[in-house]
Coordinates of N, CA and C in Angstrom, one line a residue:
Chain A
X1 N 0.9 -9.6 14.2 CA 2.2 -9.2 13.6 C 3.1 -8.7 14.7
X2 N 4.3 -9.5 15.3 CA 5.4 -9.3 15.9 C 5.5 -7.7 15.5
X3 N 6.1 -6.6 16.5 CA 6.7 -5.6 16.6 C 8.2 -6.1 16.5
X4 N 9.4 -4.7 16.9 CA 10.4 -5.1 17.0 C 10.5 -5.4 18.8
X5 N 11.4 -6.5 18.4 CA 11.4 -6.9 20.1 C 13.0 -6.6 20.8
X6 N 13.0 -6.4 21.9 CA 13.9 -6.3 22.4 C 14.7 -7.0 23.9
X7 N 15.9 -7.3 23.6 CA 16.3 -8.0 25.3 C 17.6 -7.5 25.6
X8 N 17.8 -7.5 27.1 CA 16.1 -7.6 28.2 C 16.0 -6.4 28.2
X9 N 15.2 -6.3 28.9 CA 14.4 -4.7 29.0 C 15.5 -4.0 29.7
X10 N 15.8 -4.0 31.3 CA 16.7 -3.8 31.9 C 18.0 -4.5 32.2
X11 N 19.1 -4.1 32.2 CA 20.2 -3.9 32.7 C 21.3 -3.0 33.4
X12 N 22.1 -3.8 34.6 CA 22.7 -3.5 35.6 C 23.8 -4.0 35.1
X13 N 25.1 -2.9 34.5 CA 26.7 -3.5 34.4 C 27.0 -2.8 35.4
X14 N 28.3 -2.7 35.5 CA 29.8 -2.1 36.2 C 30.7 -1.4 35.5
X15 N 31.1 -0.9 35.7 CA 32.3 0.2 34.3 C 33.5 -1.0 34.0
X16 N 33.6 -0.7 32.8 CA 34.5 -1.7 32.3 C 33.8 -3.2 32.1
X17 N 32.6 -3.0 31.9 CA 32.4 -4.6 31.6 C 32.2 -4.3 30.2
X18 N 31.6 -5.6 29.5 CA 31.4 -5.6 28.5 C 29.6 -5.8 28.4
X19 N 28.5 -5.5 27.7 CA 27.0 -5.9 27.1 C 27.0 -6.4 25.9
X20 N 26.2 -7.1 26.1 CA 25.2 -7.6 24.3 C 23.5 -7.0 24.6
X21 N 23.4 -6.1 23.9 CA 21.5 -6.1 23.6 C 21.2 -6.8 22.5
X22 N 20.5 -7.6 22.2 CA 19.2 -8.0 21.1 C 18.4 -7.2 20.9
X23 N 18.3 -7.7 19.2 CA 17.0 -7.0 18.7 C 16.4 -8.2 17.7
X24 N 15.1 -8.0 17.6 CA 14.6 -8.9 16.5 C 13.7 -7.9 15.6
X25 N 13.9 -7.7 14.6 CA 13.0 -6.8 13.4 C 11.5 -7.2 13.3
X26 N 11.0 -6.2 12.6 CA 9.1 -6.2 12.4 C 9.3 -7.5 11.4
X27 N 8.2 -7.9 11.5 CA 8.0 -9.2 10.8 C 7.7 -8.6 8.9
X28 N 8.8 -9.2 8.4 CA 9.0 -8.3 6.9 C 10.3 -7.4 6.8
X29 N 10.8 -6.9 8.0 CA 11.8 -6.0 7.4 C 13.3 -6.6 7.4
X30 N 14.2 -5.6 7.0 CA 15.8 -6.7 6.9 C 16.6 -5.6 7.2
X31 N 16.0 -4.7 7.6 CA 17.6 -3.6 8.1 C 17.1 -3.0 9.3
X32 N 18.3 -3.3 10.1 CA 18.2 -2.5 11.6 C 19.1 -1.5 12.0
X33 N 18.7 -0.8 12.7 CA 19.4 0.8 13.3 C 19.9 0.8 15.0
X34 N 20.3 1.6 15.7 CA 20.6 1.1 16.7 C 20.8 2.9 17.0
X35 N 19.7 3.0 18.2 CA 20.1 4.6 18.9 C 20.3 4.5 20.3
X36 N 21.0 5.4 20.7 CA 21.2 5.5 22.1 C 20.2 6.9 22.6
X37 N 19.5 6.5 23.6 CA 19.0 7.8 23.6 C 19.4 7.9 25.7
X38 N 19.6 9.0 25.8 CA 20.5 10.2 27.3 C 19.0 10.1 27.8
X39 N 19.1 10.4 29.3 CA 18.1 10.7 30.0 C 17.8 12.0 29.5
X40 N 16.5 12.7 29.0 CA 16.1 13.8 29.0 C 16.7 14.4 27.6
X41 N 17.1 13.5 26.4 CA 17.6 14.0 25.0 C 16.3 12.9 24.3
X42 N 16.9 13.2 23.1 CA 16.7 13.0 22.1 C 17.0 11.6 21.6
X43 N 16.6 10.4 21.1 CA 17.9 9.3 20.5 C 19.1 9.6 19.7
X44 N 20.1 9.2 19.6 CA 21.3 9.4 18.7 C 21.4 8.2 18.2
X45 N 21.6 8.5 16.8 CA 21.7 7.5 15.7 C 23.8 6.4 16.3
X46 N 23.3 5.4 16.3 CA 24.6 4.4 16.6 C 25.0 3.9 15.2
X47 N 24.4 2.9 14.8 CA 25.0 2.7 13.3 C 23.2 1.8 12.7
X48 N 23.9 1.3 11.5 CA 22.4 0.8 11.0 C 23.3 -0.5 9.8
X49 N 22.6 -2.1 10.1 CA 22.9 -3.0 9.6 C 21.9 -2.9 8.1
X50 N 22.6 -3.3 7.5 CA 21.8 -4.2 6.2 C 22.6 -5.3 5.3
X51 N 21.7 -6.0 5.2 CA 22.4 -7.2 4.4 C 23.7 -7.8 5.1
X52 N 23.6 -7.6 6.6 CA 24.6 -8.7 7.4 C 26.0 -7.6 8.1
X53 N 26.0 -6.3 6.9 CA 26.6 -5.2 7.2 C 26.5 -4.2 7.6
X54 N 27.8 -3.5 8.5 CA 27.0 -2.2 8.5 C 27.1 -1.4 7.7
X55 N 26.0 -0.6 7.0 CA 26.0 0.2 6.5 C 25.9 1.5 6.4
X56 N 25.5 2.5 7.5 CA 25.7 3.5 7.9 C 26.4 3.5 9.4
X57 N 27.3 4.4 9.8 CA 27.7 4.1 11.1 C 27.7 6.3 11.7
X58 N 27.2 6.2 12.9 CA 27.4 7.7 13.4 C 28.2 7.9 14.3
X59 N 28.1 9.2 15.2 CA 29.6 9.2 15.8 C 29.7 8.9 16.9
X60 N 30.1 7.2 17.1 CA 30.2 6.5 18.3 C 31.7 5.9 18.5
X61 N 32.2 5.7 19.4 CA 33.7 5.1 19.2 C 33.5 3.9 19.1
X62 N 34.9 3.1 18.8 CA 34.7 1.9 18.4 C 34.3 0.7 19.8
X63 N 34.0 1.6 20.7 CA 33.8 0.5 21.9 C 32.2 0.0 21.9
X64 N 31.5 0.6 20.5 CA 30.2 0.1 19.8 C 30.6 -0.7 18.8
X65 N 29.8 -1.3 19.1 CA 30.2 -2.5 17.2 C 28.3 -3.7 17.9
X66 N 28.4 -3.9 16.2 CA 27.4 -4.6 16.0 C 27.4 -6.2 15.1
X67 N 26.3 -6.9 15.3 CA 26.0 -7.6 14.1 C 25.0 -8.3 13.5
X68 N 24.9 -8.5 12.5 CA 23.1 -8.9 11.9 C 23.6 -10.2 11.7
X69 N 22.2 -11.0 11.7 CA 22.3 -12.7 11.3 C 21.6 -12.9 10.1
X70 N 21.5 -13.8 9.7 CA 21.1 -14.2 8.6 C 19.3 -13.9 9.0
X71 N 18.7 -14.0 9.7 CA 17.5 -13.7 10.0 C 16.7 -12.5 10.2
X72 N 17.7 -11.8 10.1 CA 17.7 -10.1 10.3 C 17.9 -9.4 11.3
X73 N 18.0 -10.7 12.8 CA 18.0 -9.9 13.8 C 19.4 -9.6 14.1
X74 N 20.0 -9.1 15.7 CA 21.0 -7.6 15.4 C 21.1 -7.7 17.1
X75 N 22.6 -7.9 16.9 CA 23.0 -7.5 18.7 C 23.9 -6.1 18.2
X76 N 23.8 -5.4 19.3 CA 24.9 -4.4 20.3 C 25.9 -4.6 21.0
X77 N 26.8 -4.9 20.6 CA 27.9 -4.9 21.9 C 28.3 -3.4 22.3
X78 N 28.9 -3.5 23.6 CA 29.6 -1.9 24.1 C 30.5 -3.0 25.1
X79 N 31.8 -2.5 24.5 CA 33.1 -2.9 25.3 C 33.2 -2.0 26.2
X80 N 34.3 -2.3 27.4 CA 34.9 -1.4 28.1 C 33.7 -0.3 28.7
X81 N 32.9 -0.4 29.8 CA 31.4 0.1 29.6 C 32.2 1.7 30.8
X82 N 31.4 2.9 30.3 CA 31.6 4.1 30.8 C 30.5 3.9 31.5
X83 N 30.9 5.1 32.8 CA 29.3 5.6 33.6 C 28.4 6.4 32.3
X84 N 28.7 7.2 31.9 CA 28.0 7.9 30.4 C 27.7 7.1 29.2
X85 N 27.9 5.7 29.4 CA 27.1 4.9 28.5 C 25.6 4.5 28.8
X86 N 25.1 5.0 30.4 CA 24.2 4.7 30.9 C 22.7 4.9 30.0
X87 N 21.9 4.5 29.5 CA 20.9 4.9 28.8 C 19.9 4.3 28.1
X88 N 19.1 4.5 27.5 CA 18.3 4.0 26.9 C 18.2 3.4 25.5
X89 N 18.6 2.0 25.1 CA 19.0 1.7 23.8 C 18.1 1.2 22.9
X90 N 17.8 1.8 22.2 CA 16.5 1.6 21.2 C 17.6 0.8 19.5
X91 N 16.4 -0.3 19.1 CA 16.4 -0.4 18.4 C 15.4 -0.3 17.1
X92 N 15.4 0.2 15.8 CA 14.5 0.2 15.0 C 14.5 -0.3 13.6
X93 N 13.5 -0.9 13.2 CA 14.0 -1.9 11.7 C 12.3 -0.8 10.6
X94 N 13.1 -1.3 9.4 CA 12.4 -0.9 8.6 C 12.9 -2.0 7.1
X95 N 12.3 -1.3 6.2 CA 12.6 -1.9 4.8 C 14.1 -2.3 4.1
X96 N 14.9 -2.4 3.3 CA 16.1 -1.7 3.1 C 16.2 -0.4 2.5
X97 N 15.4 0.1 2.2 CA 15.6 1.7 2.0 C 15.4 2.4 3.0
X98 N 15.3 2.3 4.2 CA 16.3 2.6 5.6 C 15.5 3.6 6.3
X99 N 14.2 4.0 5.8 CA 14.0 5.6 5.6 C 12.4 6.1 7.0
X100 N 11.6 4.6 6.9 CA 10.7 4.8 8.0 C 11.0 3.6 8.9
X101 N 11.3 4.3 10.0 CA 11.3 3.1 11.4 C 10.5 2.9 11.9
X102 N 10.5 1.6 12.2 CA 9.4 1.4 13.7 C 10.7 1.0 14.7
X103 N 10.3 1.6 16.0 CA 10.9 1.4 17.2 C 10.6 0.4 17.6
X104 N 11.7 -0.6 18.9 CA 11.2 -1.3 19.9 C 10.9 -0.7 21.4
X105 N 11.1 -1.2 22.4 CA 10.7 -0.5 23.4 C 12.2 -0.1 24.5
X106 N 12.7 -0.6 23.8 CA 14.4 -0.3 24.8 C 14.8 -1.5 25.2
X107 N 16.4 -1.2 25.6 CA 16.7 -1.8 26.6 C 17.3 -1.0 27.8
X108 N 17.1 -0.5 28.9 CA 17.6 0.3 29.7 C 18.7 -0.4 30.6
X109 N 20.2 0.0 30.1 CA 21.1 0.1 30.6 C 21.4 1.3 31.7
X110 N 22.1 0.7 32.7 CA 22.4 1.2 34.1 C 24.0 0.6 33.8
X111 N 25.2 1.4 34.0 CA 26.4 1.5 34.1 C 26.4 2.1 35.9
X112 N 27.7 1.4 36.6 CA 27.4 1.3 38.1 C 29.1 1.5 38.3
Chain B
X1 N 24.2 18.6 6.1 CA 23.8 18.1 7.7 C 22.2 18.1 7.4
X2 N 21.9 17.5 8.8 CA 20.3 17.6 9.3 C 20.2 18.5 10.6
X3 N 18.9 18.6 11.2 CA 18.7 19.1 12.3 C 17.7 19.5 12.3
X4 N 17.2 19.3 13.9 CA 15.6 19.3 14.3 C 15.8 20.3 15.0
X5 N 14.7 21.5 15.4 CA 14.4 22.2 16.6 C 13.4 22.1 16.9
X6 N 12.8 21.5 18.1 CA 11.5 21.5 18.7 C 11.4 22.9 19.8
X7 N 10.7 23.9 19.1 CA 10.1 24.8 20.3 C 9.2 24.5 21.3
X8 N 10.2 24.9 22.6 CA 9.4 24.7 23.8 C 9.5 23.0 24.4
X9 N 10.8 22.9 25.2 CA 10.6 21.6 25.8 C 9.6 21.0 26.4
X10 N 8.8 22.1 27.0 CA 7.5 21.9 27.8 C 6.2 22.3 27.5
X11 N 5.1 22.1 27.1 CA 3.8 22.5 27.0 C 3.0 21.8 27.3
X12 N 1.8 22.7 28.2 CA 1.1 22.1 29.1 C -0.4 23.0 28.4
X13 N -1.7 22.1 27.8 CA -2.7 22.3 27.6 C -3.4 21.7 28.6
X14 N -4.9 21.8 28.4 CA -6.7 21.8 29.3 C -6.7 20.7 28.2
X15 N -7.6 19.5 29.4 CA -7.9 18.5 28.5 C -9.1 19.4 27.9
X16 N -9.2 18.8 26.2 CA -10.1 19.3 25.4 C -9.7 20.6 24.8
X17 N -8.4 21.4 24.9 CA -7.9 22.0 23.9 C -7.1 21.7 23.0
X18 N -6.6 22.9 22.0 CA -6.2 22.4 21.3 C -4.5 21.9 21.6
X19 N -3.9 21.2 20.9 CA -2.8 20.8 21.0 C -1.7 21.3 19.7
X20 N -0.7 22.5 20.0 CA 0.3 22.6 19.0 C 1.7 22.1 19.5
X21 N 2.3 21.5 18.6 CA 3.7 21.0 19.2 C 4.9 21.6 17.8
X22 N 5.8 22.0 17.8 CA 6.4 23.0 16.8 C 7.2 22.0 16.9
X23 N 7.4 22.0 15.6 CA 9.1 21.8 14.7 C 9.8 22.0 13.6
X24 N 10.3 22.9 13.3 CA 11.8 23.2 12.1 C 12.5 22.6 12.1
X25 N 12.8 22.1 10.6 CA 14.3 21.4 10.5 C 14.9 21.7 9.3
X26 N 15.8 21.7 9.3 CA 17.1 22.1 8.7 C 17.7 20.7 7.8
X27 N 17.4 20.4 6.3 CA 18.1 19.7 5.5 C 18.5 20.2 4.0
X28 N 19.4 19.0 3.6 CA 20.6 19.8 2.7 C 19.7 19.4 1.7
X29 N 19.1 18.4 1.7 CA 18.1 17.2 0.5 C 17.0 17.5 0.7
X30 N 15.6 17.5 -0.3 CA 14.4 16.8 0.4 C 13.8 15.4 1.5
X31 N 13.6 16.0 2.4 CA 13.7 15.4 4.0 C 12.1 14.3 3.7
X32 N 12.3 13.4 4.6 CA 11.1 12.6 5.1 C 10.9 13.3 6.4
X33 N 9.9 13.3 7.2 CA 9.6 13.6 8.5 C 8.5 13.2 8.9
X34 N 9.3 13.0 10.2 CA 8.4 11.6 11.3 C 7.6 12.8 12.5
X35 N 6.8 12.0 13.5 CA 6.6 12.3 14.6 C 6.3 11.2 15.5
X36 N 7.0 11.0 16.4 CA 7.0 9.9 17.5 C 6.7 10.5 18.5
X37 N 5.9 9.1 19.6 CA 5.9 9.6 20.8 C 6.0 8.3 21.6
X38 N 6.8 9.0 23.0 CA 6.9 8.5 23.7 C 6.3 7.8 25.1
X39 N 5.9 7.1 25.5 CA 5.5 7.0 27.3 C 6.4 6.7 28.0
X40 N 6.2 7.0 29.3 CA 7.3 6.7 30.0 C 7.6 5.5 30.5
X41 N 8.7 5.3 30.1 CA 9.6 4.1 30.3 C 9.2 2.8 29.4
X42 N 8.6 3.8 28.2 CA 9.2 3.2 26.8 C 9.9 3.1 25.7
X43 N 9.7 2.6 24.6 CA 10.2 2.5 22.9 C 8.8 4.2 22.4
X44 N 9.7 4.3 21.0 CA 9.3 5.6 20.1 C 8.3 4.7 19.1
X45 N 7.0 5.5 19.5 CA 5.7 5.0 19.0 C 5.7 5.7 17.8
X46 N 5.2 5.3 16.3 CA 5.6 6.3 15.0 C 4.2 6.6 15.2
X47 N 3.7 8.4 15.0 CA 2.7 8.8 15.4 C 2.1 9.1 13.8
X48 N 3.2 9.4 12.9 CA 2.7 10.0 11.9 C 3.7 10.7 10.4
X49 N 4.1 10.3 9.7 CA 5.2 10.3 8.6 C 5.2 11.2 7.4
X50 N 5.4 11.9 7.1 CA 5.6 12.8 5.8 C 6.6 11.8 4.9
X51 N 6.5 11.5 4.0 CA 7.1 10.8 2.9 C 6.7 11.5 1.0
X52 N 6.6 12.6 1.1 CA 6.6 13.6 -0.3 C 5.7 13.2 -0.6
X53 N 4.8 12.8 -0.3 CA 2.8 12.8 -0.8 C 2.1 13.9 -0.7
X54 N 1.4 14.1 0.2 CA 0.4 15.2 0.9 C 1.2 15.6 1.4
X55 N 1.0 16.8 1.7 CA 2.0 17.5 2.9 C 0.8 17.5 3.7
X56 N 0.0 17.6 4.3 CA -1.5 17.6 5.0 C -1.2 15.6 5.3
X57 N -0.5 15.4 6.7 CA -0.6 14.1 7.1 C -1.5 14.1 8.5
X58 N -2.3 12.1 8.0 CA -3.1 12.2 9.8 C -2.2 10.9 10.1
X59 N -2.6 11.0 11.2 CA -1.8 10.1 11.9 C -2.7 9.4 13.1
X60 N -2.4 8.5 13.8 CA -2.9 7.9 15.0 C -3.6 9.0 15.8
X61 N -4.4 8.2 16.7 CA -4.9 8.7 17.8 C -5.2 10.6 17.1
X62 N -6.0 10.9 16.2 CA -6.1 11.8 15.9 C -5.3 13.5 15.6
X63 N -3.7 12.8 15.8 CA -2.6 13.7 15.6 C -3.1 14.2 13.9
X64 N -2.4 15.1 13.6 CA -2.4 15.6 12.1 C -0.6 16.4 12.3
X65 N -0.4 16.8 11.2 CA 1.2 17.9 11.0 C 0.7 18.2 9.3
X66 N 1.6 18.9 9.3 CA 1.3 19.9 7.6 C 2.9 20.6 7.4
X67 N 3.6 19.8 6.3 CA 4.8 20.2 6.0 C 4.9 20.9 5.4
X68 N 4.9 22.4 5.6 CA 5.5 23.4 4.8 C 6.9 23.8 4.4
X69 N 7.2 23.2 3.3 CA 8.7 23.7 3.1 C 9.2 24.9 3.6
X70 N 8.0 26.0 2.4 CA 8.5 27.5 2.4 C 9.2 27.8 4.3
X71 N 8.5 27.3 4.9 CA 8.7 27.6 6.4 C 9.6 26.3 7.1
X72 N 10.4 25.6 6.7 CA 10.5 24.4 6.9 C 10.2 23.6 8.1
X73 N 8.9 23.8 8.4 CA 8.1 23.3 9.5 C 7.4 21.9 9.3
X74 N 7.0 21.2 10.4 CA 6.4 20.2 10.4 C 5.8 20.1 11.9
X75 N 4.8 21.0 12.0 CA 4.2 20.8 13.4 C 2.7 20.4 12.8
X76 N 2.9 19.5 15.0 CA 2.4 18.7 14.9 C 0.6 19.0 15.9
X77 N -0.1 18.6 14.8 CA -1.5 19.3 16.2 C -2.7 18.2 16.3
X78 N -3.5 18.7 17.1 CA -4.3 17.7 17.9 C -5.5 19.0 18.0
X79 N -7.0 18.5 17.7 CA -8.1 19.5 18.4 C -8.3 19.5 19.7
X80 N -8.0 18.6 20.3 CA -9.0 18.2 21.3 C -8.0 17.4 22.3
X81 N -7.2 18.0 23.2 CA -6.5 17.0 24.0 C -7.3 15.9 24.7
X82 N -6.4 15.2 24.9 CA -7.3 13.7 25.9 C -6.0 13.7 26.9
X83 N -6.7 13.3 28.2 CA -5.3 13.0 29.2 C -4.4 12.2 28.6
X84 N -4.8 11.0 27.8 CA -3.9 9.6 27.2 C -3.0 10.4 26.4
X85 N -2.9 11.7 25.7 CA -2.1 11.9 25.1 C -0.5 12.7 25.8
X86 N -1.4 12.8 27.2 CA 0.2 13.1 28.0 C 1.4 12.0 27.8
X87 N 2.1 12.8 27.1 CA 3.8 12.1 26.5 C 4.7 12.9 26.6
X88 N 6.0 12.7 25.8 CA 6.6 13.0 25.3 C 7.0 13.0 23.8
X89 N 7.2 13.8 22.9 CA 6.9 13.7 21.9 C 8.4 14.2 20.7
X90 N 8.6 13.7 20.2 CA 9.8 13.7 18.9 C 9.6 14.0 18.1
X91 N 10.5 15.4 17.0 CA 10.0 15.2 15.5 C 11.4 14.8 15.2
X92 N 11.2 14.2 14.0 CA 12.5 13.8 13.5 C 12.8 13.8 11.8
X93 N 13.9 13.9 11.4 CA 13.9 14.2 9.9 C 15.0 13.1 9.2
X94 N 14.4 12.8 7.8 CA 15.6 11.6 7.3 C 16.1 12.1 5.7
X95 N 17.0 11.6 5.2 CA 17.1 12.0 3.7 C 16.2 11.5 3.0
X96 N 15.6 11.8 2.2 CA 14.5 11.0 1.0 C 15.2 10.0 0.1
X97 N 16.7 10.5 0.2 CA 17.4 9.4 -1.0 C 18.7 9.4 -0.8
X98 N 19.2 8.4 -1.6 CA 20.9 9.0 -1.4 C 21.5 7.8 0.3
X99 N 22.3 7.7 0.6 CA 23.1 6.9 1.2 C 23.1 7.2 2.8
X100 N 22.7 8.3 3.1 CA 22.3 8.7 4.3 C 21.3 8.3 5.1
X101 N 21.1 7.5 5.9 CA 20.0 6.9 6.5 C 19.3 6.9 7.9
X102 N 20.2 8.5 8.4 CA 20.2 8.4 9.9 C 19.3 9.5 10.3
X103 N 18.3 9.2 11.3 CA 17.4 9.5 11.7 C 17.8 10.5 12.9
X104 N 17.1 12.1 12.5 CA 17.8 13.3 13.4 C 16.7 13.6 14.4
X105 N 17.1 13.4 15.3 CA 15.8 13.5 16.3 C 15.8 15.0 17.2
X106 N 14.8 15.8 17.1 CA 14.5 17.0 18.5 C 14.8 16.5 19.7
X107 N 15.3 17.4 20.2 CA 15.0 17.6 22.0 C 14.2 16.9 22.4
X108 N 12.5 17.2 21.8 CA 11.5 16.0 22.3 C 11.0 17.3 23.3
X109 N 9.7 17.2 23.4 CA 8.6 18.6 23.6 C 8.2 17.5 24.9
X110 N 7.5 17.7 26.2 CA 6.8 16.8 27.1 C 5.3 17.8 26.8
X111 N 4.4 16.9 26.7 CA 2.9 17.6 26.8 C 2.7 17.0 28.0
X112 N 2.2 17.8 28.9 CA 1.2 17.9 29.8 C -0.4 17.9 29.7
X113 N -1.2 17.4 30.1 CA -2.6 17.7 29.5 C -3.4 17.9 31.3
X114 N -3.4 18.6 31.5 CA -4.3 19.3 32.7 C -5.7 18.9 32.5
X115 N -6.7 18.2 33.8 CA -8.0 18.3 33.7 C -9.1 19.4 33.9

């Protein structure tokens, strides 16, 4: 049974570029979440798709946006990339009642 | 709101003692609560879930927690450290219902396990 998978593991931007991360969900689930987690914090909640939508979103500016496919998997974009976007981007899928996650393993972003 | 406090960013036990890792949290609703852990320079491993059943949960690798409302605690313990259990470790809290779905995560505790 597939975990949630993630791509690519690492990445190297420039300030001001633009990323895409992938995600692919546990095999069974349909809603995905998206956290940023700081060197030496905690993850922070980014937003959370279901049903192709988003349907919860936290407090990130709009230079985050997302989207789900018909398959359930789920990119990240980050426009306009800051040195403080540098970090560790986890994705997590669960059921549609949103409530237990399973994590992937990241994608570690480096802003340069 | 939500909110997690993990006491003590750092704790360092003897392999083969015991292991406590503390957390309080702060919700407006009846809360779900997780405990993840991390390795380094990876994804959040789910160690072990409160979901309004038992409050007495086990979890992997021999982890246990016991959610006490009255105290709104959910720490997390271990009898017997193993070096493998040196991590990093997260508690985290969610709404049980209702339209809120965002997962409030601790500081995150690092265990050390000394030989």
């Amino acid at each position: 049974d597939a975990g949630v998978t993630q791509s690519p593991t690492h990445l190297i931007k420039t300030r001001g570029q633009q990323v895409t991360l992938r995600c692919s969900p546990k095999s069974g689930h349909d809603t995905v979440s998206w956290y940023q987690q700081a060197l030496g914090q905690g993850p922070q909640f980014i937003f959370q798709y279901y049903e192709e939508e988003e349907r919860q979103r936290g407090n990130f500016p709009d230079r985050f946006s997302g989207h789900q496919f018909p398959n359930y998997s789920s990119e990240l974009n980050v426009n306009a990339l800051l040195l403080g976007d540098s970090a560790l981007y986890l994705c997590a899928s669960s059921l549609r009642t949103g409530r237990v996650a399973f994590f992937g393993q990241g994608t570690r972003l480096t802003v340069v | 709101a939500q909110s997690v406090t993990q006491l003590g960013s750092h704790v360092s036990v003897s392999e083969g003692a015991l292991v406590l890792l503390r957390c309080n949290y702060s919700s407006s609703v009846p809360p779900y609560l997780f405990w993840y852990v991390q390795y380094p320079n990876q994804g959040l491993q789910l160690l072990l879930k409160y979901t309004s059943a038992a409050t007495l949960v086990k979890g992997i690798n021999g982890f246990e927690a016991e959610f006490k409302k009255s105290e709104t605690s959910f720490h997390l313990t271990k009898p017997s450290a193993h070096m493998s259990d040196a991590a990093e470790y997260f508690c985290a809290v969610v709404n049980s219902g209702g339209s809120n779905y965002k997962l409030t995560f601790g500081k995150g505790t690092l265990l050390t396990v000394n030989p």
